[in-house]
């Protein structure tokens, strides 16, 4: 394998895509912010076909939702991630003509993202209106050492002239507009209006504020010590400007850092302007490009050490896997106050909202490889418990909490409740993620301080939202009516299998942890007011949870009525009418059996012990035939199950479509941002699927099976403070304890003892 090559995303190796798609693919981020890889000369121009911008995690404004009929409890505001002006933007002046006033001709020559260091290189050939040609090379990175910093170096070399050229670097006007495509509800729908003020300083420092959410962001610029410059006033803006003589064939470089603060609540911002200026000046003083790069690259290197998946035998695939892991890394901030938006920080799609995507599709990657990050992501949910409690009451649920389907600040932001608010399974998804985190890490402090409270309060929701049925069909069972499961092509149903199974798990883990902590931490139970009576109720509801089953078809039923509906004629529907959601009224779709994404079968994936292989096969075959995968969250789940059913070809196909989704823009909307859950699914498919890693009896089990085309798969993970490395080759497997205490583990469900410096070789067959 060409090691180096599989860490590079080289433009020349990608199929041609439009500007927006490349901007997304090459976005640089560090979880605090993301910068789309725009054309740096034209991004500020209203005719530019791309969508440049800087997205800061948690920096949003409120935009009012309008309804023809505004019912009680409808979400009143959407939160919309703000598109902050593009830090890549630069102005040139040659022969008295400025590039922001008279467009220069700019041709993209090349781009390369080096995922080893996190540095993006872009090369453009530029022609001025007076026919002067120069090559512009950008090297930029979002620092992973200091998450406030974006660093960029511009290098200019004259191609056909010798003479003066002026560069102007200033905060661009906020005139970049999100292009909203009103026919696609997944794209950005709303625009925010930002205000800006400048802060007196030796540096150009801009304060950007929102109008309704009352948030402020400070963005400071500094010419780095490689090319010190003084700030001058130009266009009434504090700017860096320098004229230098270019000699044909010679290159001039100049580097800048941007310090982007965390969003501050405006009203509470007690910081004085001099204090803001002093802290920005201090942060950026005497820094060189190389030093900042070395610091950041060291962090990126550490990430790869813990989180890389090394696949040999297929370089293109190995690269695709790394691309997805790298984007996950770029999307997770870990400040405890934010999560990961469905599009990461790469675009305005889905308005920058956090969904169940984070807990169910992305979190496992962090739980196993960067547990500290997983903890911080879960903390975000803890910090929004007050909003979730308020929402439950607003929705008439007298106990527990109700987490929002989509949100940034913890309040519900979905304007279409049947495919939004009604997805109450999010409560149980969060509880499931906490349980996995605690089981994998053994972090009982987290459980005591934060996790158990969420588990108990979400469990309380189920008792209050569901009820004990008395009708003939469900008598004596605990039922949950009027919800929507993960499949958004079926809405407002009774007893959605996924929801009920997840709620059952939520109730059961509340009981499990109660039994564990009643002796060790009785005070916690007092604090949360958890009583034996309540736990008995949880237990009873879990035991008697109604799980719909079709006795004739012998499959798990998606909901009470699902199998009685006609099946959508999938094969007869022309390709151009997919995704169905863009072409048919929701009721038309709801009328049929057609799944947007994995729903019931996801429980087969999450609870493997629930069914034997014959049941799994029936569920899989039935649901595969009615699933159209219009959601990017679908294929990987089917792929994992195909793997468990030993359908090697299907598993491989699903996996390939998962891994290459954004690099090949196969959903057609990568331009609005990456599909971050699908990227998390890449890890799930490899680790839960091909490697067959799963929790077993307070330890883990490995049941690997590699596709014939791969030579080997290597990855690392943490388990209760130990780091373990697995290498699966054809046909041997080695399991290595890199650090920590010996443990019993299971290989194909048979126990073995793993000790330090001990390599266990097990034959695959
Ligand atoms: C999917 C949801 C997902 C959302 C954000 C929708 O298309 O149906 O399951 O949470 O996208 O990714």
Coordinates of N, CA, C and O and ligand atoms in Angstrom, one line a residue, residues 186 342-343 350 355-357 361 405 423 486-488 581 596-597 630-633 677, ligand 1:
X186 N -33.9 19.7 2.8 CA -32.7 19.3 3.6 C -31.6 20.4 3.5 O -30.7 20.5 4.3
X342 N -25.6 17.5 11.7 CA -25.7 16.4 10.7 C -24.8 16.6 9.5 O -24.4 15.6 8.9
X343 N -24.4 17.8 9.3 CA -23.5 18.1 8.2 C -22.1 18.5 8.7 O -21.3 19.2 8.0
X350 N -29.5 21.3 6.7 CA -30.2 21.0 7.9 C -30.0 22.1 9.0 O -30.1 21.9 10.2
X355 N -29.0 16.1 15.5 CA -30.1 15.1 15.5 C -29.6 13.8 16.3 O -28.5 13.8 16.8
X356 N -30.4 12.8 16.2 CA -29.9 11.5 16.7 C -28.7 11.0 16.0 O -28.0 10.1 16.5
X357 N -28.4 11.6 14.9 CA -27.2 11.2 14.1 C -26.0 11.1 15.0 O -25.1 10.2 14.9
X361 N -25.0 7.3 15.4 CA -24.1 7.0 14.3 C -22.7 7.4 14.4 O -21.7 6.8 13.9
X405 N -36.0 16.8 18.6 CA -35.6 16.0 17.4 C -34.4 16.7 16.7 O -33.4 16.1 16.4
X423 N -40.5 12.1 16.6 CA -39.4 11.0 16.7 C -38.9 11.0 18.1 O -37.7 11.3 18.4
X486 N -37.6 5.9 13.2 CA -36.5 6.5 12.3 C -37.0 6.6 10.9 O -36.5 7.5 10.2
X487 N -37.8 5.7 10.4 CA -38.2 5.7 9.0 C -39.2 6.9 8.8 O -40.3 6.9 9.2
X488 N -38.7 7.9 8.2 CA -39.5 9.1 8.0 C -40.6 9.0 6.9 O -41.2 10.0 6.6
X581 N -39.3 12.0 -1.1 CA -39.7 13.2 -0.3 C -39.7 14.5 -1.1 O -40.4 15.4 -0.7
X596 N -37.9 4.9 4.1 CA -36.8 5.8 3.7 C -35.5 5.3 4.1 O -34.5 5.4 3.5
X597 N -35.5 4.6 5.3 CA -34.2 4.1 5.9 C -34.5 3.0 6.9 O -35.6 2.7 7.2
X630 N -33.5 6.5 0.9 CA -33.5 8.0 0.6 C -32.8 8.7 1.7 O -32.5 9.9 1.5
X631 N -32.5 8.1 2.8 CA -31.7 8.7 3.8 C -30.3 8.1 3.8 O -30.2 6.9 3.6
X632 N -29.4 8.9 4.0 CA -28.0 8.5 4.0 C -27.7 7.6 5.3 O -26.6 7.1 5.4
X633 N -28.6 7.5 6.2 CA -28.4 6.7 7.4 C -28.7 5.3 7.3 O -28.8 4.5 8.3
X677 N -23.4 11.4 9.7 CA -23.8 10.1 10.3 C -23.3 9.0 9.4 O -22.9 7.9 9.9
Ligands
LIG1 C1 -33.1 11.3 8.2 C2 -33.0 11.4 9.7 C3 -31.7 12.1 10.0 C4 -31.7 13.5 9.3 C5 -30.4 14.3 9.5 C6 -33.0 12.7 7.6 O1 -33.1 12.6 6.2 O2 -34.3 10.7 7.8 O3 -32.9 10.1 10.3 O4 -31.6 12.3 11.4 O5 -31.8 13.3 7.9 O6 -29.3 13.5 9.0

